[in-house]
Coordinates of C-alpha atoms in Angstrom, one line a residue:
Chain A
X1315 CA 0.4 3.8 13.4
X1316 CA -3.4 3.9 12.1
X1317 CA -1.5 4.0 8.7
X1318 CA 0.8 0.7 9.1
X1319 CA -2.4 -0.7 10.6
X1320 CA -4.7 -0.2 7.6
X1321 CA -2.2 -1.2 5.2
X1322 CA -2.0 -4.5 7.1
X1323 CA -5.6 -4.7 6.8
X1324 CA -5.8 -4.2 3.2
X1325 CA -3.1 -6.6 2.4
X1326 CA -4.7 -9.3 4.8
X1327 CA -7.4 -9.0 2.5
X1328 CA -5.7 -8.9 -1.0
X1329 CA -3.0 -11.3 -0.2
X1330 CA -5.2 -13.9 1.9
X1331 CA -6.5 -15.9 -1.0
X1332 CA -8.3 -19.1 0.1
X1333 CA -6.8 -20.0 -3.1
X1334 CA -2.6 -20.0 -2.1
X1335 CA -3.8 -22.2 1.3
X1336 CA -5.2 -24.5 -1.2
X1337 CA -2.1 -24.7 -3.6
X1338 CA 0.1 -24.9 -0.4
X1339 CA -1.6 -27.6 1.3
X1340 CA -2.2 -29.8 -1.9
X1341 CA 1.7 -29.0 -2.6
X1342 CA 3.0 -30.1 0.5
X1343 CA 0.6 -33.3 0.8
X1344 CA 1.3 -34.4 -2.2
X1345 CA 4.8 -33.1 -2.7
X1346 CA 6.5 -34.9 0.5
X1347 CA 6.1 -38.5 -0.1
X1348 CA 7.7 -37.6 -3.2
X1349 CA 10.3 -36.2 -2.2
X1350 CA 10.9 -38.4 -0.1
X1351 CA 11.2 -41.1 -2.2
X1352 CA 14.2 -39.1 -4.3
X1353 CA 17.1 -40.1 -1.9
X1354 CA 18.2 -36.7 -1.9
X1355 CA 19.3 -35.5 2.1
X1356 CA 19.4 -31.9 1.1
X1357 CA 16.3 -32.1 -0.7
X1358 CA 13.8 -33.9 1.8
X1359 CA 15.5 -31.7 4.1
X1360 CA 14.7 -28.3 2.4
X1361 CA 11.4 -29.6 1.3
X1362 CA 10.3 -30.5 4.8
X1363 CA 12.2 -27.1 6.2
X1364 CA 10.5 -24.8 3.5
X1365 CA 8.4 -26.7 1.5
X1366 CA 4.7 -25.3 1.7
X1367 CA 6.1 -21.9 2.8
X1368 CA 7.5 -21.5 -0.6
X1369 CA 4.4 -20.6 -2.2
X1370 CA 3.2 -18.3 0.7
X1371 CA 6.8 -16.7 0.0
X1372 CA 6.3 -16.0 -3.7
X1373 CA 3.1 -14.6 -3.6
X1374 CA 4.0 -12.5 -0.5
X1375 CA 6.9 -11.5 -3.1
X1376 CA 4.9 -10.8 -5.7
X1377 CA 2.8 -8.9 -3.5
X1378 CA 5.7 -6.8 -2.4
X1379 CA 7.4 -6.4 -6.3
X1380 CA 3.5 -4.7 -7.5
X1381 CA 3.6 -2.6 -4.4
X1382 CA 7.0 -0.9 -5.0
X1383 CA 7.1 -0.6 -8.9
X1384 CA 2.9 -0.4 -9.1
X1385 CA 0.4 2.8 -9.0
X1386 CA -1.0 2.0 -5.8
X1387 CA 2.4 3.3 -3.6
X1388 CA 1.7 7.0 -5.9
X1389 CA -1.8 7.1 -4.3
X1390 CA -0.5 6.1 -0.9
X1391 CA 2.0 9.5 -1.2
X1392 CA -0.8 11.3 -2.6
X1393 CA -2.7 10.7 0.9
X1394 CA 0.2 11.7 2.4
X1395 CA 1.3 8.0 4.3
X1396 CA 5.0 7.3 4.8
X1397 CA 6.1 4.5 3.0
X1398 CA 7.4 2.7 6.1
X1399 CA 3.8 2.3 7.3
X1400 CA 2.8 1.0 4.6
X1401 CA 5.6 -1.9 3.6
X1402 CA 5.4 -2.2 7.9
X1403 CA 1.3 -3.0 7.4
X1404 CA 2.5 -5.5 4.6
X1405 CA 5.0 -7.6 6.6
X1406 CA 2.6 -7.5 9.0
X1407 CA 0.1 -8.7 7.4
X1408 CA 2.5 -11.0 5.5
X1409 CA 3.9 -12.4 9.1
X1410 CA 0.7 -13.7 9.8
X1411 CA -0.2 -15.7 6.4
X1412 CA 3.3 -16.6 6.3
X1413 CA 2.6 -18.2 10.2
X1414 CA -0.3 -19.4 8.9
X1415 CA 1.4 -21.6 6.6
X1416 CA 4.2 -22.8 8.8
X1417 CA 1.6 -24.0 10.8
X1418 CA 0.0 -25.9 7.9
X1419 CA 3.5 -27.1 7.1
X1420 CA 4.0 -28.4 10.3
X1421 CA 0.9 -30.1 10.9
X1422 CA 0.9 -31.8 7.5
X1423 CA 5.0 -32.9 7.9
X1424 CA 4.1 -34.2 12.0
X1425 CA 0.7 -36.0 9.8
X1426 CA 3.4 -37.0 7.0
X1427 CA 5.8 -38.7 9.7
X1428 CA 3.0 -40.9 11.8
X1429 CA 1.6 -42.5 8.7
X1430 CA 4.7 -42.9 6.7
X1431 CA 6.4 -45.2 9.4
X1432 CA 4.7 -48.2 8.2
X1433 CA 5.2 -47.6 4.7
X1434 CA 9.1 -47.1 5.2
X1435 CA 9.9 -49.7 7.7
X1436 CA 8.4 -52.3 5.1
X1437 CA 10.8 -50.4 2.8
X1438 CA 13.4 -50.8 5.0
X1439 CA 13.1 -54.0 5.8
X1440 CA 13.1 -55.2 2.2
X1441 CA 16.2 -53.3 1.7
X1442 CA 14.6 -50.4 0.0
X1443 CA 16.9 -47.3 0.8
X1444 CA 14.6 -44.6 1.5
X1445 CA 14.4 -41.7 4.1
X1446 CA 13.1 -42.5 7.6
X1447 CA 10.0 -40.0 8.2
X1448 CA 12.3 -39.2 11.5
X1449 CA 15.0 -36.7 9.5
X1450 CA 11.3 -34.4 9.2
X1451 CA 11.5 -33.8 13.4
X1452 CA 13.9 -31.4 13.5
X1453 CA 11.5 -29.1 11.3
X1454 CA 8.8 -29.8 13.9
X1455 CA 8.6 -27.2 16.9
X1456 CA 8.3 -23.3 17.9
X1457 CA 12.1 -22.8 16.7
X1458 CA 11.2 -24.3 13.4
X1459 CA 8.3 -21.6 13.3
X1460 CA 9.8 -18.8 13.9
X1461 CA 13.4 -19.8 11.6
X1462 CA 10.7 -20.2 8.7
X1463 CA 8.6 -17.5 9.4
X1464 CA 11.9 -15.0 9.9
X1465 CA 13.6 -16.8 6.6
X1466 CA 10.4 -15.7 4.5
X1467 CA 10.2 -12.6 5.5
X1468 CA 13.9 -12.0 4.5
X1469 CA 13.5 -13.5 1.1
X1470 CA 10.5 -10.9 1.0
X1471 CA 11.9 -8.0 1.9
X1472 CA 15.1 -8.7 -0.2
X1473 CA 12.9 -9.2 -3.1
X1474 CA 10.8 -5.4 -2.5
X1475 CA 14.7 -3.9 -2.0
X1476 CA 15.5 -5.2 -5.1
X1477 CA 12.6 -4.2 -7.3
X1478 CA 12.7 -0.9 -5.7
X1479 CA 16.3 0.1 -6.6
X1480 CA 15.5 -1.6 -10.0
X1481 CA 12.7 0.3 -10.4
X1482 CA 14.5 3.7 -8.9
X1483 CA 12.3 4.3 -6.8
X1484 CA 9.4 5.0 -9.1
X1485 CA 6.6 3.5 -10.7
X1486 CA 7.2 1.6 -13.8
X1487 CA 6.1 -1.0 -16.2
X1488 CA 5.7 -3.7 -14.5
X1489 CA 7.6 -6.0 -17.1
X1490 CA 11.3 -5.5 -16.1
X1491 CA 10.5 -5.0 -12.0
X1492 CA 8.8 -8.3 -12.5
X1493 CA 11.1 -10.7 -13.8
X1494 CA 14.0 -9.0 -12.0
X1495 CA 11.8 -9.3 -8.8
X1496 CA 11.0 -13.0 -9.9
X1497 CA 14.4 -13.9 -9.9
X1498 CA 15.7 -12.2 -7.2
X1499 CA 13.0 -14.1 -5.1
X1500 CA 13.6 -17.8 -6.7
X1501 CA 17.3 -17.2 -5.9
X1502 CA 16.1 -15.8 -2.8
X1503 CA 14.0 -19.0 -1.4
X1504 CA 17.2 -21.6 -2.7
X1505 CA 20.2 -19.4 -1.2
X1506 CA 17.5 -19.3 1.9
X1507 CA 17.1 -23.1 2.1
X1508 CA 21.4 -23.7 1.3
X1509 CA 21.7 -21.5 3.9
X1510 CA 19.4 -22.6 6.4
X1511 CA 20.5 -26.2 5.4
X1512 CA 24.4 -25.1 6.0
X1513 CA 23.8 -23.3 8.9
X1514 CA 22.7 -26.3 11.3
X1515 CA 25.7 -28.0 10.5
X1516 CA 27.6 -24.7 11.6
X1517 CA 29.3 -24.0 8.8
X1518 CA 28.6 -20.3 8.4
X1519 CA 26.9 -17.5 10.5
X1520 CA 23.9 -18.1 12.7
X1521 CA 20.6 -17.6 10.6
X1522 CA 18.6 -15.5 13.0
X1523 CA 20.6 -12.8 13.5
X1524 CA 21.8 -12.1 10.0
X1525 CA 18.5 -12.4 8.3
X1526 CA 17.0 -9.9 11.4
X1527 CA 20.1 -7.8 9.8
X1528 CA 19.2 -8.4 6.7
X1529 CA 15.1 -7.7 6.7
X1530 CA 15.9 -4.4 8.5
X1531 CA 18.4 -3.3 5.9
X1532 CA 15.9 -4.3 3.0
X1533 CA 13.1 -2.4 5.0
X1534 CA 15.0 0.6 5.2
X1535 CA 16.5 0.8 1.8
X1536 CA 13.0 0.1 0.4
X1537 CA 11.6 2.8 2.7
X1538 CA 14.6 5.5 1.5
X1539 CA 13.9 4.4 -2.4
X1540 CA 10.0 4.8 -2.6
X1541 CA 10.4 8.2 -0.2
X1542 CA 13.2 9.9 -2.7
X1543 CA 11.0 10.1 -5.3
X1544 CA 8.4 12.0 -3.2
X1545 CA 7.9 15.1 -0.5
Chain B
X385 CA -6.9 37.6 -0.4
X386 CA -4.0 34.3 -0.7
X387 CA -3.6 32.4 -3.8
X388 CA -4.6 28.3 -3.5
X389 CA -1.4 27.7 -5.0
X390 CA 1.7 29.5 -5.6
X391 CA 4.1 27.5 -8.0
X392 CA 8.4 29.2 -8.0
X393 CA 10.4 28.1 -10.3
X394 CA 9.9 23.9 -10.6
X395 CA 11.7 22.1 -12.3
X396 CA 12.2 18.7 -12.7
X397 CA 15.2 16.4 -14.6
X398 CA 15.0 12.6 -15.2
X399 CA 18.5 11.7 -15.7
X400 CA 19.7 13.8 -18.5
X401 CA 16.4 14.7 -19.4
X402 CA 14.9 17.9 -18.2
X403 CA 11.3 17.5 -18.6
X404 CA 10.0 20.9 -16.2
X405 CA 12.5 24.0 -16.5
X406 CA 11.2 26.7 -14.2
X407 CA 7.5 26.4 -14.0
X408 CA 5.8 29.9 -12.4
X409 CA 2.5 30.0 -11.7
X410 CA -0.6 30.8 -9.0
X411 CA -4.4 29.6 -9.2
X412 CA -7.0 31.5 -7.6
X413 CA -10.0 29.7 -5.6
X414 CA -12.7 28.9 -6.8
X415 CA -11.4 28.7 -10.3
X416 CA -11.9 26.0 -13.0
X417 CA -8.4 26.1 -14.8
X418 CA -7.1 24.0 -18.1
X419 CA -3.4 23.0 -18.3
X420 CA -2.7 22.8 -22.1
X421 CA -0.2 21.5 -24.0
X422 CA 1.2 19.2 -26.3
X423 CA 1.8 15.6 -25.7
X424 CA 5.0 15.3 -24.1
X425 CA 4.9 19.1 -22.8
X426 CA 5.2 18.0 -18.6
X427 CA 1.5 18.6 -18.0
X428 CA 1.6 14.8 -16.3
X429 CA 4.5 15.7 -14.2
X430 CA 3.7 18.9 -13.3
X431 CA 0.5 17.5 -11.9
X432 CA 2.4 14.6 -10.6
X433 CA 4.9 16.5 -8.6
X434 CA 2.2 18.9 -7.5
X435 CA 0.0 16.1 -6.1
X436 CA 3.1 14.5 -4.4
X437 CA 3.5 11.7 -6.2
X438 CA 6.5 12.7 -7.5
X439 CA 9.4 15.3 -5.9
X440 CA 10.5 18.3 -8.2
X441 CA 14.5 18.8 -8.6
X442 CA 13.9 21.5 -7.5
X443 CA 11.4 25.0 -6.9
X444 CA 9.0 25.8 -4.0
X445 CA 5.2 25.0 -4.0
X446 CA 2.9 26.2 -1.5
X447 CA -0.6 25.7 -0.5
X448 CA -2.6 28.6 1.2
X449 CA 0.7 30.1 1.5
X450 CA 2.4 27.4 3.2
X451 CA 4.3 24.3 2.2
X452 CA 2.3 20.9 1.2
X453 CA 3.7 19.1 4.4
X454 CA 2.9 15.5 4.9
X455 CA 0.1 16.2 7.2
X456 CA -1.9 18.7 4.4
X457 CA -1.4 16.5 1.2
X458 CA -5.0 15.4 1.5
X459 CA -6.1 18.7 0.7
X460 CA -4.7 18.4 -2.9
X461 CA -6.7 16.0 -4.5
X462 CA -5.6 14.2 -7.1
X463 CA -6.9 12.2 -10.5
X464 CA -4.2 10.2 -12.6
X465 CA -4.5 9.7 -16.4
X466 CA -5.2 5.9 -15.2
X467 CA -6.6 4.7 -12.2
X468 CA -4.4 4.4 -9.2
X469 CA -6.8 1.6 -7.0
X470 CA -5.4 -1.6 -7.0
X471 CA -7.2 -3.3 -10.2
X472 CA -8.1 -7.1 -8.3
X473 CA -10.4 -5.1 -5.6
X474 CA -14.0 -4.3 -6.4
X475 CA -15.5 -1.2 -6.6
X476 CA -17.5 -0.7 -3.8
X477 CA -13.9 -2.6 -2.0
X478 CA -12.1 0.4 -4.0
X479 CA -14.7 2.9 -2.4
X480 CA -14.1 1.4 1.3
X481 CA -9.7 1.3 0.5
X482 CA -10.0 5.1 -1.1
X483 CA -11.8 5.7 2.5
X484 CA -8.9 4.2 4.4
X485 CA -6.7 6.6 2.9
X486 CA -7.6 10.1 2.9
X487 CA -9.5 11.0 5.6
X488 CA -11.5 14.1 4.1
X489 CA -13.2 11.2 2.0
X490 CA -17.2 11.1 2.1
X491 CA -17.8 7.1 1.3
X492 CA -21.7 8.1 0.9
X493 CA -21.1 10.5 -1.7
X494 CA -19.1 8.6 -3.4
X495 CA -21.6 5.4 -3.7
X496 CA -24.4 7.9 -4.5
X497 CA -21.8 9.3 -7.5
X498 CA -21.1 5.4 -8.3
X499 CA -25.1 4.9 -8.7
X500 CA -25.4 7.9 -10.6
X501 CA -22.7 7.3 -13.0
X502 CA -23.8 3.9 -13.1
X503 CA -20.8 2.1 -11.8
X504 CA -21.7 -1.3 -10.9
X505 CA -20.3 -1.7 -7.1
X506 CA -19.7 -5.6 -7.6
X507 CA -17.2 -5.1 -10.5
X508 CA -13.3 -5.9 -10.4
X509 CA -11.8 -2.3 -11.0
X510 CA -9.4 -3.8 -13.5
X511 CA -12.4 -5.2 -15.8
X512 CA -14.0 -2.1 -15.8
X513 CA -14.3 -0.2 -19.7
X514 CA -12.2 3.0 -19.7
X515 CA -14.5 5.1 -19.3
X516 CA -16.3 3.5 -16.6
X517 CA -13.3 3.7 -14.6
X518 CA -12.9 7.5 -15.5
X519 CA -16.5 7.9 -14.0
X520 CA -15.2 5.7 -11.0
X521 CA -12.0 7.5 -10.4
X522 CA -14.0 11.1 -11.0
X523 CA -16.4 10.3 -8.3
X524 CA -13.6 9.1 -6.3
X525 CA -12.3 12.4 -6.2
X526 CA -15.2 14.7 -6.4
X527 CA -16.1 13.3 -3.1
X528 CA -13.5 14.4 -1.3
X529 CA -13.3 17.7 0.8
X530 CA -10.0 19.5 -1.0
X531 CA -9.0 22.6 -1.4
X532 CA -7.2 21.8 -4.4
X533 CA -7.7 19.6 -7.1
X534 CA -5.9 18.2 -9.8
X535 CA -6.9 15.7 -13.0
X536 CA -5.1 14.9 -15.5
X537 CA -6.7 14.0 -19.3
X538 CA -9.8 13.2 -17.5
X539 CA -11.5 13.1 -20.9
X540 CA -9.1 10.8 -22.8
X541 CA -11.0 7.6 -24.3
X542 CA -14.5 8.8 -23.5
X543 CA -16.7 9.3 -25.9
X544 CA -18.4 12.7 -26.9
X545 CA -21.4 11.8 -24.6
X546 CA -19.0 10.8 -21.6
X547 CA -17.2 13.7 -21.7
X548 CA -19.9 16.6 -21.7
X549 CA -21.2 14.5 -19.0
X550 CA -17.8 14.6 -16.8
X551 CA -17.4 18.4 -18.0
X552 CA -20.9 18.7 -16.5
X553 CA -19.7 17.3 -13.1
X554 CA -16.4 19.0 -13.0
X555 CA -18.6 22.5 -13.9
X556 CA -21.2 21.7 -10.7
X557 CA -18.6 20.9 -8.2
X558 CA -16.6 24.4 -7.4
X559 CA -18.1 26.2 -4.5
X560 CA -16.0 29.5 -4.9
X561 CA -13.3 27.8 -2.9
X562 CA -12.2 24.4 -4.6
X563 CA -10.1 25.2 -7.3
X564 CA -9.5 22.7 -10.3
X565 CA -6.6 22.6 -12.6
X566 CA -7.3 20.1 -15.6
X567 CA -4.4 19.0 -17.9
X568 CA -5.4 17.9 -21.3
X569 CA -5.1 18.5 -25.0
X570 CA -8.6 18.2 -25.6
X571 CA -9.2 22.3 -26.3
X572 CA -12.2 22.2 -27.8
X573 CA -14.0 20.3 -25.1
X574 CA -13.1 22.1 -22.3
X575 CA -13.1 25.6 -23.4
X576 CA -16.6 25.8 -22.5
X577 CA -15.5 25.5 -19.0
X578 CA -12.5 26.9 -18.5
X579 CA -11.9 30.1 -15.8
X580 CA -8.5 30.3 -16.8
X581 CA -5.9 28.8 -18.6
X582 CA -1.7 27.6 -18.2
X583 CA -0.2 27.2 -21.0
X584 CA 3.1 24.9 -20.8
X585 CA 5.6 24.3 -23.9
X586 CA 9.1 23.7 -23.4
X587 CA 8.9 22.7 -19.7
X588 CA 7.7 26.8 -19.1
X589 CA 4.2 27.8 -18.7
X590 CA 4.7 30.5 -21.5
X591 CA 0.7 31.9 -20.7
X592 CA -1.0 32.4 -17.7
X593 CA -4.2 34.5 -18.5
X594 CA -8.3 33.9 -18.2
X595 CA -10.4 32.9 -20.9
X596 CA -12.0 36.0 -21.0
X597 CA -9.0 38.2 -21.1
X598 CA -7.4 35.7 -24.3
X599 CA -10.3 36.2 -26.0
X600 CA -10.6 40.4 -25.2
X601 CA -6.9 40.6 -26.1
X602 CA -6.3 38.3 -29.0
X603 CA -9.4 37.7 -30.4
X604 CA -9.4 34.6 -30.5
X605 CA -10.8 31.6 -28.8
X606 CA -8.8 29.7 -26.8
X607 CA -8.4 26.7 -28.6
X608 CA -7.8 29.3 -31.9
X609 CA -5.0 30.8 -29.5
X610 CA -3.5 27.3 -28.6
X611 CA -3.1 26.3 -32.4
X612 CA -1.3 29.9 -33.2
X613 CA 1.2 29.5 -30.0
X614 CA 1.3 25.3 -30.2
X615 CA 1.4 24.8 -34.0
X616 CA 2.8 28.3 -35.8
X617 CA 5.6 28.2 -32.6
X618 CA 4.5 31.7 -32.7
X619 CA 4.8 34.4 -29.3
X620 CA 2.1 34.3 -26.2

């Protein structure tokens, strides 16, 4: 346990940047009005539903992908701790900056929806078709929070199983691992928002419960990988 | 009195590919010991799987007679041909993670060895010059309470100066029970300090003798007695 909780330390302080708050916030502030502007449902939809979390998501990803295919997991076996408390200190540590952002993301789409009423009913009533600020509610709340914060953990831990078996197991160039890891997470973060998107009109399985299934068959098959390859 | 380290029969295969075929060996404390070879010879992987980065195909390795559990692998010590600490922290950040890890780790000694080797605490490890970091990584694992420790090419892209100054630290540091096993090419340089010597070609440590007893026997130094068995392909 003192393992998973230093390697949640560690990563708290490696992965929170002040820098991907910035990005994130800027992204989302600027990036709604936008967006909402486009006329696109699914998008202002997905955008309000992931938006800001998408850059916590890829650099939580990236994070993962260097762990899994980098040096630093061959000094962590050196020393002796299991792989599982380490990747379990990351999504730890990864939970929180990840609900750190969701809660940025919320605050700036509730801010987003107050002043934008204004601005949109004079739209509307000049026959202007744009979105009413009211489709952002439903991404507004503690369900909301945790459906974001369990959807980006899922697209994380998909993305470190992925690089690991990529990888074998073992420590590699980071090249290949990369751009395979890259990929897997962009395709990660849309099927994510499709499926989170599809999902509330009840079209396919509930969310929760397959990406819990999901994140503990990614932790586990990440776990197995980086143990083969030591003692 | 037990061997440190008792070595049966490793091997190890990567895919088609076997790199270690049947490694036999034991180290003695207290001994300063050079792992020579050719480029491509396994000396990397040997110390890899030895240090438990890496698991052998197959073979037995034991530590004070007893298997390197989970629990022990902090008594084998371990310096890779790069450096292992995450390259965005700084060093005295790397100093306070390398702390985190392995529990036997004295963070005092390893700032004193920092300001010593002059290794400037506010600098990102990745931006540090090569051999800078090999000074960084060396004092790293020179302040750590091991039984057994392991580095591999520690003298590779250091000048002439650098590395008679590492040799110097490696030479100060046994204590008649810390036992060193150094993998390089670089003979010449470490002959000087040297207890004894592994000799691996072919995946097979084809030597195991002291520098004192190749030089008795053969007449030869060591580094003369690498270049007949390396280069004329000739018999241990």
């Amino acid at each position: 346990m003192k393992g998973l909780l230093k390697s949640a330390k560690w990563e708290l302080r490696q992965g929170g940047s002040p820098a991907i708050f910035l990005l994130g916030g800027l992204i989302a502030i600027c990036g709604m009005p936008v967006v909402a502007l486009l006329e696109s449902q699914a998008i202002f939809r997905v955008w309000c539903g992931m938006g800001i979390q998408v850059i916590f998501v890829m650099n939580c990803a990236a994070s993962f992908i260097g762990w899994s295919t980098g040096p630093a997991r061959v000094l962590e076996r050196t020393a002796g701790r299991p792989a599982w408390q380490s990747l379990g200190g990351k999504v730890l540590a990864w939970g929180v900056l990840l609900a750190v952002g969701e809660g940025m993301r919320q605050g700036l789409t509730a801010l987003y929806v107050e002043r934008s009423r204004v601005m949109l009913a004079f739209a509307e009533e000049n026959g202007l078709d744009v979105f009413s600020p009211d489709k952002a509610a439903p991404w507004l709340g503690w369900d909301a929070f945790g459906l974001s914060l369990l959807l980006g953990l899922t697209v994380c831990l998909w993305v470190a199983a992925f690089s690991a078996l990529m990888a074998g197991g073992a420590p590699v160039s980071r090249t290949r691992p990369m751009e395979i890891g890259t990929t897997a997470a962009l395709a990660g973060v849309a099927l994510a928002a499709f499926w989170f998107d599809q999902a509330e009109k009840g079209r396919i399985l509930p969310v929760i419960p397959c990406c819990a299934g999901i994140s503990v068959l990614c932790f586990l098959l990440t776990c197995l990988l980086l143990e083969k390859r030591s003692n | 009195m037990s061997e440190r380290l008792e070595v049966r029969g490793v091997y190890q295969d990567f895919g088609e590919n076997r790199v270690l075929a049947g490694c036999d060996f034991t180290l003695s404390p207290g001994r300063i010991v050079g792992l020579l070879g050719h480029n491509g010879a396994g000396k990397s992987t040997l110390l890899k799987i030895l240090s438990g980065g890496l698991r052998p195909t197959g073979g037995t390795i034991l530590l004070d007679g007893q298997r390197i559990t989970r629990k022990r692998r902090p008594q084998v010590a371990y310096m890779a041909d790069h450096i292992l600490l995450p390259g965005e922290l700084k060093v005295k950040r790397g100093v306070s993670y390398y702390a985190d890890l392995f529990p036997n780790f004295d963070p005092a000694r390893a700032d004193a060895l920092c300001e010593e080797l002059s290794v400037p605490g506010e600098q990102r490890i990745s931006l540090l010059p090569k051999g800078m970091a090999e000074r960084l990584d060396l004092a790293l694992l020179l302040s750590r309470d091991a039984r057994l420790y392991l580095l591999d090419e520690p003298l590779g892209g250091v000048d002439p100066v650098e590395r008679a100054r590492l040799l110097r630290m490696v030479l100060d540091f046994p204590d008649g029970e810390r036992t060193i096993l150094m993998a390089t090419h670089l003979v010449h340089d470490i002959e000087p300090v040297l207890d004894d010597v592994l000799f691996l070609r072919e995946g097979k440590i084809c030597l195991q003798a002291s520098a004192e007893e190749i030089r008795a026997q053969y007449g030869q130094s060591v580094e003369e007695h690498y270049m007949a068995v390396f280069e004329g392909g000739g018999g241990v």
